Amino acid sequence: MFFFNPYTRELINLPKCEFFFQAIAFSSAPTTGTCAVIALKPITKYIIRISICYSGAIEWITQDFSCSIGFDLYMHSDLVYANDHFYCFSSGGVLVDFDLASRTMSHQAWNEHICPYIHNENDEWFNLPKRIYLAEQKGELFLMYTCSSEIPMVYKLVSSDWVEMSSTTLDSVTIFASMYSSETSSGGPTRLGVVGMWNSVYFPKYGLHGKGCVSYSFDKGRYYQHKLLLKPTKIWQNQKELCPLRSLWIEPPLKDILDLMKR
């Protein structure tokens, strides 16, 4: 296991992790000296294994934690770092909160936020691929459900409750979805450069052989397939992967990108 900077080609090795994991994240750049890497694996519905490794360490620290209200073993979000805590959300409406400083884990459940695409008596979505994403923007958590070409459902954690977001409440936040690590951007043209990119969700690719990313605009209320800008049709449901597992978003340096890549 290692960190790799694709622009500077810098490589920083980590010790081998002896345990299989389903989600992994880190707290800061590995060059800071305070970087913590967290790997998460639900062992059973009520036991979650967490492994920790710090920059310069020679081994991982592993501990099992109990989750009395139950955690979905397979349908859960990526792992997100915010405000010295790591978070992961499961389809059963359970948010796991790992405090890095005290190395303790807590959890909270919201029955009203059980994924509707999964826990629904209607078989309409039964055979369609479903995903759960978690992201942060300036310390605030955003939760998103997707199901094939259905409208993405986005929520923001406000005062211990998940509030559904719309084009007016997203406040120019754009989500770049990935099963490994979803990124966000805000602030309009200074970050994104294009007005039409605000209040949107971007997916790396649609379909196993799709070319170019796909986005959903909350302002326009529709999907776009760049660069073709196709209108959504039923045939999209046969191209099931909005977010293939091997896809990952990377935020490039603000300056001298081409110069770094030439090196």
PDB file of C-alpha atoms in Angstrom:
ATOM      1  CA  MET A   1       0.000   0.000   0.000  1.00  0.00           C
ATOM      2  CA  PHE A   2       1.299   3.452  -0.834  1.00  0.00           C
ATOM      3  CA  PHE A   3       0.533   7.109  -1.569  1.00  0.00           C
ATOM      4  CA  PHE A   4       1.280   8.313  -5.085  1.00  0.00           C
ATOM      5  CA  ASN A   5       1.170  11.876  -6.443  1.00  0.00           C
ATOM      6  CA  PRO A   6       0.500  11.621 -10.217  1.00  0.00           C
ATOM      7  CA  TYR A   7       1.775  15.156 -10.839  1.00  0.00           C
ATOM      8  CA  THR A   8       5.089  15.056  -8.971  1.00  0.00           C
ATOM      9  CA  ARG A   9       5.530  11.232  -9.157  1.00  0.00           C
ATOM     10  CA  GLU A  10       6.271  11.222  -5.420  1.00  0.00           C
ATOM     11  CA  LEU A  11       5.793   7.798  -3.799  1.00  0.00           C
ATOM     12  CA  ILE A  12       5.291   7.240  -0.042  1.00  0.00           C
ATOM     13  CA  ASN A  13       5.058   3.647   1.157  1.00  0.00           C
ATOM     14  CA  LEU A  14       2.870   2.319   3.962  1.00  0.00           C
ATOM     15  CA  PRO A  15       3.212  -0.978   5.803  1.00  0.00           C
ATOM     16  CA  LYS A  16       1.183  -3.882   4.461  1.00  0.00           C
ATOM     17  CA  CYS A  17      -2.356  -4.076   5.847  1.00  0.00           C
ATOM     18  CA  GLU A  18      -2.940  -7.667   6.974  1.00  0.00           C
ATOM     19  CA  PHE A  19      -6.752  -7.383   6.988  1.00  0.00           C
ATOM     20  CA  PHE A  20      -9.186  -7.106   4.104  1.00  0.00           C
ATOM     21  CA  PHE A  21     -11.125  -3.824   4.130  1.00  0.00           C
ATOM     22  CA  GLN A  22     -14.108  -2.323   2.290  1.00  0.00           C
ATOM     23  CA  ALA A  23     -13.435   1.400   2.723  1.00  0.00           C
ATOM     24  CA  ILE A  24     -10.300   3.465   3.304  1.00  0.00           C
ATOM     25  CA  ALA A  25      -9.510   7.172   3.735  1.00  0.00           C
ATOM     26  CA  PHE A  26      -6.808   9.475   5.100  1.00  0.00           C
ATOM     27  CA  SER A  27      -6.930  12.647   7.171  1.00  0.00           C
ATOM     28  CA  SER A  28      -4.397  14.917   5.447  1.00  0.00           C
ATOM     29  CA  ALA A  29      -1.575  14.937   2.925  1.00  0.00           C
ATOM     30  CA  PRO A  30       0.976  12.226   3.796  1.00  0.00           C
ATOM     31  CA  THR A  31       3.733  14.850   3.680  1.00  0.00           C
ATOM     32  CA  THR A  32       2.310  16.696   6.725  1.00  0.00           C
ATOM     33  CA  GLY A  33       3.651  14.187   9.245  1.00  0.00           C
ATOM     34  CA  THR A  34       0.258  13.968  10.983  1.00  0.00           C
ATOM     35  CA  CYS A  35      -1.544  11.914   8.339  1.00  0.00           C
ATOM     36  CA  ALA A  36      -3.733   9.059   9.626  1.00  0.00           C
ATOM     37  CA  VAL A  37      -5.028   6.314   7.332  1.00  0.00           C
ATOM     38  CA  ILE A  38      -8.209   4.480   8.367  1.00  0.00           C
ATOM     39  CA  ALA A  39      -9.439   1.196   6.869  1.00  0.00           C
ATOM     40  CA  LEU A  40     -12.942  -0.089   7.709  1.00  0.00           C
ATOM     41  CA  LYS A  41     -14.418  -3.576   7.434  1.00  0.00           C
ATOM     42  CA  PRO A  42     -17.811  -4.713   8.848  1.00  0.00           C
ATOM     43  CA  ILE A  43     -17.099  -8.188  10.276  1.00  0.00           C
ATOM     44  CA  THR A  44     -20.726  -8.908  11.129  1.00  0.00           C
ATOM     45  CA  LYS A  45     -23.828  -6.745  11.254  1.00  0.00           C
ATOM     46  CA  TYR A  46     -22.898  -5.750  14.810  1.00  0.00           C
ATOM     47  CA  ILE A  47     -19.071  -5.689  14.700  1.00  0.00           C
ATOM     48  CA  ILE A  48     -16.956  -3.203  12.708  1.00  0.00           C
ATOM     49  CA  ARG A  49     -13.186  -3.621  12.372  1.00  0.00           C
ATOM     50  CA  ILE A  50     -11.083  -0.467  12.054  1.00  0.00           C
ATOM     51  CA  SER A  51      -7.360  -0.409  11.249  1.00  0.00           C
ATOM     52  CA  ILE A  52      -5.233   2.730  11.728  1.00  0.00           C
ATOM     53  CA  CYS A  53      -1.831   3.624  10.316  1.00  0.00           C
ATOM     54  CA  TYR A  54       0.112   6.873  10.719  1.00  0.00           C
ATOM     55  CA  SER A  55       2.808   8.374   8.496  1.00  0.00           C
ATOM     56  CA  GLY A  56       6.129   6.735   9.258  1.00  0.00           C
ATOM     57  CA  ALA A  57       4.587   3.826  11.206  1.00  0.00           C
ATOM     58  CA  ILE A  58       5.780   0.263  10.619  1.00  0.00           C
ATOM     59  CA  GLU A  59       2.474  -1.478  11.383  1.00  0.00           C
ATOM     60  CA  TRP A  60      -1.281  -1.000  11.557  1.00  0.00           C
ATOM     61  CA  ILE A  61      -3.297  -0.777  14.776  1.00  0.00           C
ATOM     62  CA  THR A  62      -6.493  -2.847  14.531  1.00  0.00           C
ATOM     63  CA  GLN A  63      -9.509  -2.833  16.831  1.00  0.00           C
ATOM     64  CA  ASP A  64     -13.055  -4.226  16.663  1.00  0.00           C
ATOM     65  CA  PHE A  65     -16.009  -2.062  17.716  1.00  0.00           C
ATOM     66  CA  SER A  66     -19.610  -3.020  18.449  1.00  0.00           C
ATOM     67  CA  CYS A  67     -22.529  -1.457  16.562  1.00  0.00           C
ATOM     68  CA  SER A  68     -25.646  -2.346  18.555  1.00  0.00           C
ATOM     69  CA  ILE A  69     -28.141  -1.009  16.001  1.00  0.00           C
ATOM     70  CA  GLY A  70     -26.634  -2.952  13.096  1.00  0.00           C
ATOM     71  CA  PHE A  71     -24.621  -1.926  10.033  1.00  0.00           C
ATOM     72  CA  ASP A  72     -25.140  -3.189   6.480  1.00  0.00           C
ATOM     73  CA  LEU A  73     -22.161  -5.408   5.600  1.00  0.00           C
ATOM     74  CA  TYR A  74     -22.194  -4.678   1.863  1.00  0.00           C
ATOM     75  CA  MET A  75     -24.319  -1.614   1.047  1.00  0.00           C
ATOM     76  CA  HIS A  76     -22.620   1.386   2.603  1.00  0.00           C
ATOM     77  CA  SER A  77     -20.841   4.588   1.566  1.00  0.00           C
ATOM     78  CA  ASP A  78     -17.181   5.410   1.222  1.00  0.00           C
ATOM     79  CA  LEU A  79     -15.228   6.542   4.292  1.00  0.00           C
ATOM     80  CA  VAL A  80     -15.057  10.338   4.815  1.00  0.00           C
ATOM     81  CA  TYR A  81     -12.821  12.476   7.025  1.00  0.00           C
ATOM     82  CA  ALA A  82     -14.133  15.737   8.534  1.00  0.00           C
ATOM     83  CA  ASN A  83     -13.349  17.659  11.730  1.00  0.00           C
ATOM     84  CA  ASP A  84     -10.998  14.990  13.172  1.00  0.00           C
ATOM     85  CA  HIS A  85     -13.610  12.257  12.657  1.00  0.00           C
ATOM     86  CA  PHE A  86     -14.117   9.520  10.055  1.00  0.00           C
ATOM     87  CA  TYR A  87     -17.667   8.742   8.906  1.00  0.00           C
ATOM     88  CA  CYS A  88     -19.404   5.936   7.015  1.00  0.00           C
ATOM     89  CA  PHE A  89     -23.145   5.621   6.225  1.00  0.00           C
ATOM     90  CA  SER A  90     -25.012   2.347   5.632  1.00  0.00           C
ATOM     91  CA  SER A  91     -28.211   1.616   3.707  1.00  0.00           C
ATOM     92  CA  GLY A  92     -30.040   0.982   6.982  1.00  0.00           C
ATOM     93  CA  GLY A  93     -29.789   4.682   7.873  1.00  0.00           C
ATOM     94  CA  VAL A  94     -26.837   4.219  10.256  1.00  0.00           C
ATOM     95  CA  LEU A  95     -23.951   6.699  10.460  1.00  0.00           C
ATOM     96  CA  VAL A  96     -20.744   5.363  12.023  1.00  0.00           C
ATOM     97  CA  ASP A  97     -18.545   8.042  13.621  1.00  0.00           C
ATOM     98  CA  PHE A  98     -14.913   7.233  14.508  1.00  0.00           C
ATOM     99  CA  ASP A  99     -13.150   9.808  16.715  1.00  0.00           C
ATOM    100  CA  LEU A 100      -9.497   9.812  15.669  1.00  0.00           C
ATOM    101  CA  ALA A 101      -8.169  11.510  18.812  1.00  0.00           C
ATOM    102  CA  SER A 102      -9.800   9.151  21.336  1.00  0.00           C
ATOM    103  CA  ARG A 103      -9.972   6.106  19.003  1.00  0.00           C
ATOM    104  CA  THR A 104     -13.600   5.530  19.932  1.00  0.00           C
ATOM    105  CA  MET A 105     -16.563   4.769  17.697  1.00  0.00           C
ATOM    106  CA  SER A 106     -20.174   5.908  18.033  1.00  0.00           C
ATOM    107  CA  HIS A 107     -23.204   5.497  15.782  1.00  0.00           C
ATOM    108  CA  GLN A 108     -26.573   7.071  15.129  1.00  0.00           C
ATOM    109  CA  ALA A 109     -29.602   5.857  13.161  1.00  0.00           C
ATOM    110  CA  TRP A 110     -32.247   7.670  11.126  1.00  0.00           C
ATOM    111  CA  ASN A 111     -35.126   5.363  10.165  1.00  0.00           C
ATOM    112  CA  GLU A 112     -36.495   7.975   7.757  1.00  0.00           C
ATOM    113  CA  HIS A 113     -33.220   7.897   5.824  1.00  0.00           C
ATOM    114  CA  ILE A 114     -33.071   4.200   5.070  1.00  0.00           C
ATOM    115  CA  CYS A 115     -32.191   4.061   1.360  1.00  0.00           C
ATOM    116  CA  PRO A 116     -35.559   4.144  -0.474  1.00  0.00           C
ATOM    117  CA  TYR A 117     -34.152   2.458  -3.570  1.00  0.00           C
ATOM    118  CA  ILE A 118     -33.188  -0.586  -1.479  1.00  0.00           C
ATOM    119  CA  HIS A 119     -35.807  -0.780   1.262  1.00  0.00           C
ATOM    120  CA  ASN A 120     -38.949  -0.422  -0.817  1.00  0.00           C
ATOM    121  CA  GLU A 121     -41.813  -2.856  -1.346  1.00  0.00           C
ATOM    122  CA  ASN A 122     -42.002  -1.872  -4.996  1.00  0.00           C
ATOM    123  CA  ASP A 123     -39.879  -4.120  -7.251  1.00  0.00           C
ATOM    124  CA  GLU A 124     -39.336  -1.247  -9.693  1.00  0.00           C
ATOM    125  CA  TRP A 125     -35.696  -0.776  -8.606  1.00  0.00           C
ATOM    126  CA  PHE A 126     -34.936  -4.383  -7.641  1.00  0.00           C
ATOM    127  CA  ASN A 127     -32.555  -5.248 -10.519  1.00  0.00           C
ATOM    128  CA  LEU A 128     -31.040  -1.773 -10.933  1.00  0.00           C
ATOM    129  CA  PRO A 129     -27.612  -0.887  -9.461  1.00  0.00           C
ATOM    130  CA  LYS A 130     -27.778   1.236  -6.324  1.00  0.00           C
ATOM    131  CA  ARG A 131     -25.052   3.279  -4.646  1.00  0.00           C
ATOM    132  CA  ILE A 132     -24.560   5.298  -1.450  1.00  0.00           C
ATOM    133  CA  TYR A 133     -22.066   8.171  -1.410  1.00  0.00           C
ATOM    134  CA  LEU A 134     -20.805  10.327   1.440  1.00  0.00           C
ATOM    135  CA  ALA A 135     -18.859  13.570   0.928  1.00  0.00           C
ATOM    136  CA  GLU A 136     -17.863  16.629   2.911  1.00  0.00           C
ATOM    137  CA  GLN A 137     -17.683  20.325   2.094  1.00  0.00           C
ATOM    138  CA  LYS A 138     -16.057  22.671   4.625  1.00  0.00           C
ATOM    139  CA  GLY A 139     -16.695  20.152   7.413  1.00  0.00           C
ATOM    140  CA  GLU A 140     -20.346  19.514   6.512  1.00  0.00           C
ATOM    141  CA  LEU A 141     -21.506  16.045   5.447  1.00  0.00           C
ATOM    142  CA  PHE A 142     -23.470  15.349   2.257  1.00  0.00           C
ATOM    143  CA  LEU A 143     -25.247  12.023   1.669  1.00  0.00           C
ATOM    144  CA  MET A 144     -26.353  10.856  -1.795  1.00  0.00           C
ATOM    145  CA  TYR A 145     -28.361   7.881  -3.074  1.00  0.00           C
ATOM    146  CA  THR A 146     -28.334   6.861  -6.734  1.00  0.00           C
ATOM    147  CA  CYS A 147     -30.165   4.127  -8.634  1.00  0.00           C
ATOM    148  CA  SER A 148     -29.401   3.703 -12.350  1.00  0.00           C
ATOM    149  CA  SER A 149     -30.772   6.795 -14.160  1.00  0.00           C
ATOM    150  CA  GLU A 150     -33.172   7.795 -11.362  1.00  0.00           C
ATOM    151  CA  ILE A 151     -32.786  11.312  -9.955  1.00  0.00           C
ATOM    152  CA  PRO A 152     -29.918  11.441  -7.396  1.00  0.00           C
ATOM    153  CA  MET A 153     -31.188  12.075  -3.863  1.00  0.00           C
ATOM    154  CA  VAL A 154     -28.859  14.426  -1.942  1.00  0.00           C
ATOM    155  CA  TYR A 155     -29.069  15.255   1.774  1.00  0.00           C
ATOM    156  CA  LYS A 156     -27.034  17.489   4.067  1.00  0.00           C
ATOM    157  CA  LEU A 157     -26.513  16.833   7.772  1.00  0.00           C
ATOM    158  CA  VAL A 158     -27.894  19.885   9.602  1.00  0.00           C
ATOM    159  CA  SER A 159     -28.251  19.911  13.407  1.00  0.00           C
ATOM    160  CA  SER A 160     -28.301  16.095  13.653  1.00  0.00           C
ATOM    161  CA  ASP A 161     -30.872  15.711  10.874  1.00  0.00           C
ATOM    162  CA  TRP A 162     -30.551  14.991   7.151  1.00  0.00           C
ATOM    163  CA  VAL A 163     -32.140  17.757   5.067  1.00  0.00           C
ATOM    164  CA  GLU A 164     -32.879  17.047   1.393  1.00  0.00           C
ATOM    165  CA  MET A 165     -31.056  19.370  -0.991  1.00  0.00           C
ATOM    166  CA  SER A 166     -32.364  21.051  -4.151  1.00  0.00           C
ATOM    167  CA  SER A 167     -31.034  23.502  -6.739  1.00  0.00           C
ATOM    168  CA  THR A 168     -31.798  26.394  -4.367  1.00  0.00           C
ATOM    169  CA  THR A 169     -30.313  24.855  -1.220  1.00  0.00           C
ATOM    170  CA  LEU A 170     -27.153  23.254  -2.656  1.00  0.00           C
ATOM    171  CA  ASP A 171     -25.648  26.770  -2.807  1.00  0.00           C
ATOM    172  CA  SER A 172     -23.386  26.105  -5.819  1.00  0.00           C
ATOM    173  CA  VAL A 173     -21.932  22.889  -4.364  1.00  0.00           C
ATOM    174  CA  THR A 174     -20.918  20.299  -6.958  1.00  0.00           C
ATOM    175  CA  ILE A 175     -20.368  16.646  -6.035  1.00  0.00           C
ATOM    176  CA  PHE A 176     -17.892  14.482  -7.946  1.00  0.00           C
ATOM    177  CA  ALA A 177     -19.040  10.959  -7.105  1.00  0.00           C
ATOM    178  CA  SER A 178     -16.771   7.956  -6.638  1.00  0.00           C
ATOM    179  CA  MET A 179     -17.193   4.717  -4.721  1.00  0.00           C
ATOM    180  CA  TYR A 180     -13.734   5.232  -3.204  1.00  0.00           C
ATOM    181  CA  SER A 181     -13.787   8.933  -2.370  1.00  0.00           C
ATOM    182  CA  SER A 182     -16.372  11.507  -3.436  1.00  0.00           C
ATOM    183  CA  GLU A 183     -15.053  15.059  -3.791  1.00  0.00           C
ATOM    184  CA  THR A 184     -16.897  18.380  -3.650  1.00  0.00           C
ATOM    185  CA  SER A 185     -16.320  21.896  -4.920  1.00  0.00           C
ATOM    186  CA  SER A 186     -18.020  25.211  -4.241  1.00  0.00           C
ATOM    187  CA  GLY A 187     -17.526  28.888  -4.849  1.00  0.00           C
ATOM    188  CA  GLY A 188     -18.553  29.131  -8.490  1.00  0.00           C
ATOM    189  CA  PRO A 189     -16.177  30.191 -11.270  1.00  0.00           C
ATOM    190  CA  THR A 190     -13.084  30.567  -9.077  1.00  0.00           C
ATOM    191  CA  ARG A 191     -13.050  26.776  -8.653  1.00  0.00           C
ATOM    192  CA  LEU A 192     -15.047  25.275 -11.496  1.00  0.00           C
ATOM    193  CA  GLY A 193     -14.830  27.922 -14.201  1.00  0.00           C
ATOM    194  CA  VAL A 194     -18.151  27.006 -15.815  1.00  0.00           C
ATOM    195  CA  VAL A 195     -21.472  28.280 -14.465  1.00  0.00           C
ATOM    196  CA  GLY A 196     -23.328  25.192 -15.700  1.00  0.00           C
ATOM    197  CA  MET A 197     -21.251  22.963 -13.422  1.00  0.00           C
ATOM    198  CA  TRP A 198     -22.761  24.387 -10.226  1.00  0.00           C
ATOM    199  CA  ASN A 199     -25.511  22.515  -8.335  1.00  0.00           C
ATOM    200  CA  SER A 200     -24.629  19.286 -10.129  1.00  0.00           C
ATOM    201  CA  VAL A 201     -23.453  15.743  -9.538  1.00  0.00           C
ATOM    202  CA  TYR A 202     -20.696  14.368 -11.779  1.00  0.00           C
ATOM    203  CA  PHE A 203     -20.107  10.653 -12.378  1.00  0.00           C
ATOM    204  CA  PRO A 204     -16.896   9.328 -13.989  1.00  0.00           C
ATOM    205  CA  LYS A 205     -18.517   7.192 -16.670  1.00  0.00           C
ATOM    206  CA  TYR A 206     -21.844   5.631 -17.682  1.00  0.00           C
ATOM    207  CA  GLY A 207     -21.713   2.027 -18.840  1.00  0.00           C
ATOM    208  CA  LEU A 208     -18.695  -0.266 -19.033  1.00  0.00           C
ATOM    209  CA  HIS A 209     -17.701   1.227 -22.406  1.00  0.00           C
ATOM    210  CA  GLY A 210     -18.999   4.772 -21.918  1.00  0.00           C
ATOM    211  CA  LYS A 211     -16.813   7.657 -23.008  1.00  0.00           C
ATOM    212  CA  GLY A 212     -16.755  10.852 -20.999  1.00  0.00           C
ATOM    213  CA  CYS A 213     -18.440  11.620 -17.705  1.00  0.00           C
ATOM    214  CA  VAL A 214     -22.153  11.949 -17.000  1.00  0.00           C
ATOM    215  CA  SER A 215     -23.680  14.672 -14.839  1.00  0.00           C
ATOM    216  CA  TYR A 216     -27.046  15.492 -13.319  1.00  0.00           C
ATOM    217  CA  SER A 217     -28.006  19.176 -13.097  1.00  0.00           C
ATOM    218  CA  PHE A 218     -30.373  20.091 -10.270  1.00  0.00           C
ATOM    219  CA  ASP A 219     -30.964  23.461 -11.953  1.00  0.00           C
ATOM    220  CA  LYS A 220     -32.106  21.816 -15.211  1.00  0.00           C
ATOM    221  CA  GLY A 221     -33.578  18.685 -13.605  1.00  0.00           C
ATOM    222  CA  ARG A 222     -31.937  16.299 -16.093  1.00  0.00           C
ATOM    223  CA  TYR A 223     -28.912  14.160 -16.901  1.00  0.00           C
ATOM    224  CA  TYR A 224     -26.213  15.172 -19.384  1.00  0.00           C
ATOM    225  CA  GLN A 225     -23.774  12.855 -21.101  1.00  0.00           C
ATOM    226  CA  HIS A 226     -20.746  14.941 -21.984  1.00  0.00           C
ATOM    227  CA  LYS A 227     -19.891  15.709 -24.726  1.00  0.00           C
ATOM    228  CA  LEU A 228     -22.958  14.429 -26.530  1.00  0.00           C
ATOM    229  CA  LEU A 229     -25.515  16.044 -24.198  1.00  0.00           C
ATOM    230  CA  LEU A 230     -28.011  13.251 -24.784  1.00  0.00           C
ATOM    231  CA  LYS A 231     -31.451  13.347 -23.250  1.00  0.00           C
ATOM    232  CA  PRO A 232     -32.083  10.504 -20.788  1.00  0.00           C
ATOM    233  CA  THR A 233     -33.963   7.562 -22.277  1.00  0.00           C
ATOM    234  CA  LYS A 234     -34.983   4.095 -21.127  1.00  0.00           C
ATOM    235  CA  ILE A 235     -31.961   2.616 -22.874  1.00  0.00           C
ATOM    236  CA  TRP A 236     -29.782   4.229 -20.180  1.00  0.00           C
ATOM    237  CA  GLN A 237     -31.072   1.661 -17.705  1.00  0.00           C
ATOM    238  CA  ASN A 238     -29.191  -1.022 -19.640  1.00  0.00           C
ATOM    239  CA  GLN A 239     -25.920   0.877 -19.186  1.00  0.00           C
ATOM    240  CA  LYS A 240     -25.866   0.339 -15.461  1.00  0.00           C
ATOM    241  CA  GLU A 241     -22.609   1.709 -14.118  1.00  0.00           C
ATOM    242  CA  LEU A 242     -22.725   5.418 -13.384  1.00  0.00           C
ATOM    243  CA  CYS A 243     -19.679   4.984 -11.170  1.00  0.00           C
ATOM    244  CA  PRO A 244     -17.423   2.003 -11.973  1.00  0.00           C
ATOM    245  CA  LEU A 245     -15.369   0.833  -9.008  1.00  0.00           C
ATOM    246  CA  ARG A 246     -12.066   1.551 -10.737  1.00  0.00           C
ATOM    247  CA  SER A 247     -12.870   5.269 -11.245  1.00  0.00           C
ATOM    248  CA  LEU A 248     -11.470   7.989  -9.023  1.00  0.00           C
ATOM    249  CA  TRP A 249     -11.558  11.797  -9.040  1.00  0.00           C
ATOM    250  CA  ILE A 250      -8.330  13.734  -8.367  1.00  0.00           C
ATOM    251  CA  GLU A 251      -8.177  17.470  -7.716  1.00  0.00           C
ATOM    252  CA  PRO A 252      -5.166  18.849  -9.631  1.00  0.00           C
ATOM    253  CA  PRO A 253      -2.840  21.611  -8.414  1.00  0.00           C
ATOM    254  CA  LEU A 254      -4.121  25.111  -9.125  1.00  0.00           C
ATOM    255  CA  LYS A 255      -0.932  26.194 -10.884  1.00  0.00           C
ATOM    256  CA  ASP A 256       1.601  24.759 -13.313  1.00  0.00           C
ATOM    257  CA  ILE A 257      -0.402  21.590 -14.035  1.00  0.00           C
ATOM    258  CA  LEU A 258       1.030  21.098 -17.521  1.00  0.00           C
ATOM    259  CA  ASP A 259       4.549  21.773 -16.315  1.00  0.00           C
ATOM    260  CA  LEU A 260       4.212  19.182 -13.541  1.00  0.00           C
ATOM    261  CA  MET A 261       2.824  16.587 -15.949  1.00  0.00           C
ATOM    262  CA  LYS A 262       5.669  17.151 -18.437  1.00  0.00           C
ATOM    263  CA  ARG A 263       8.171  16.410 -15.690  1.00  0.00           C
TER     264      ARG A 263
END
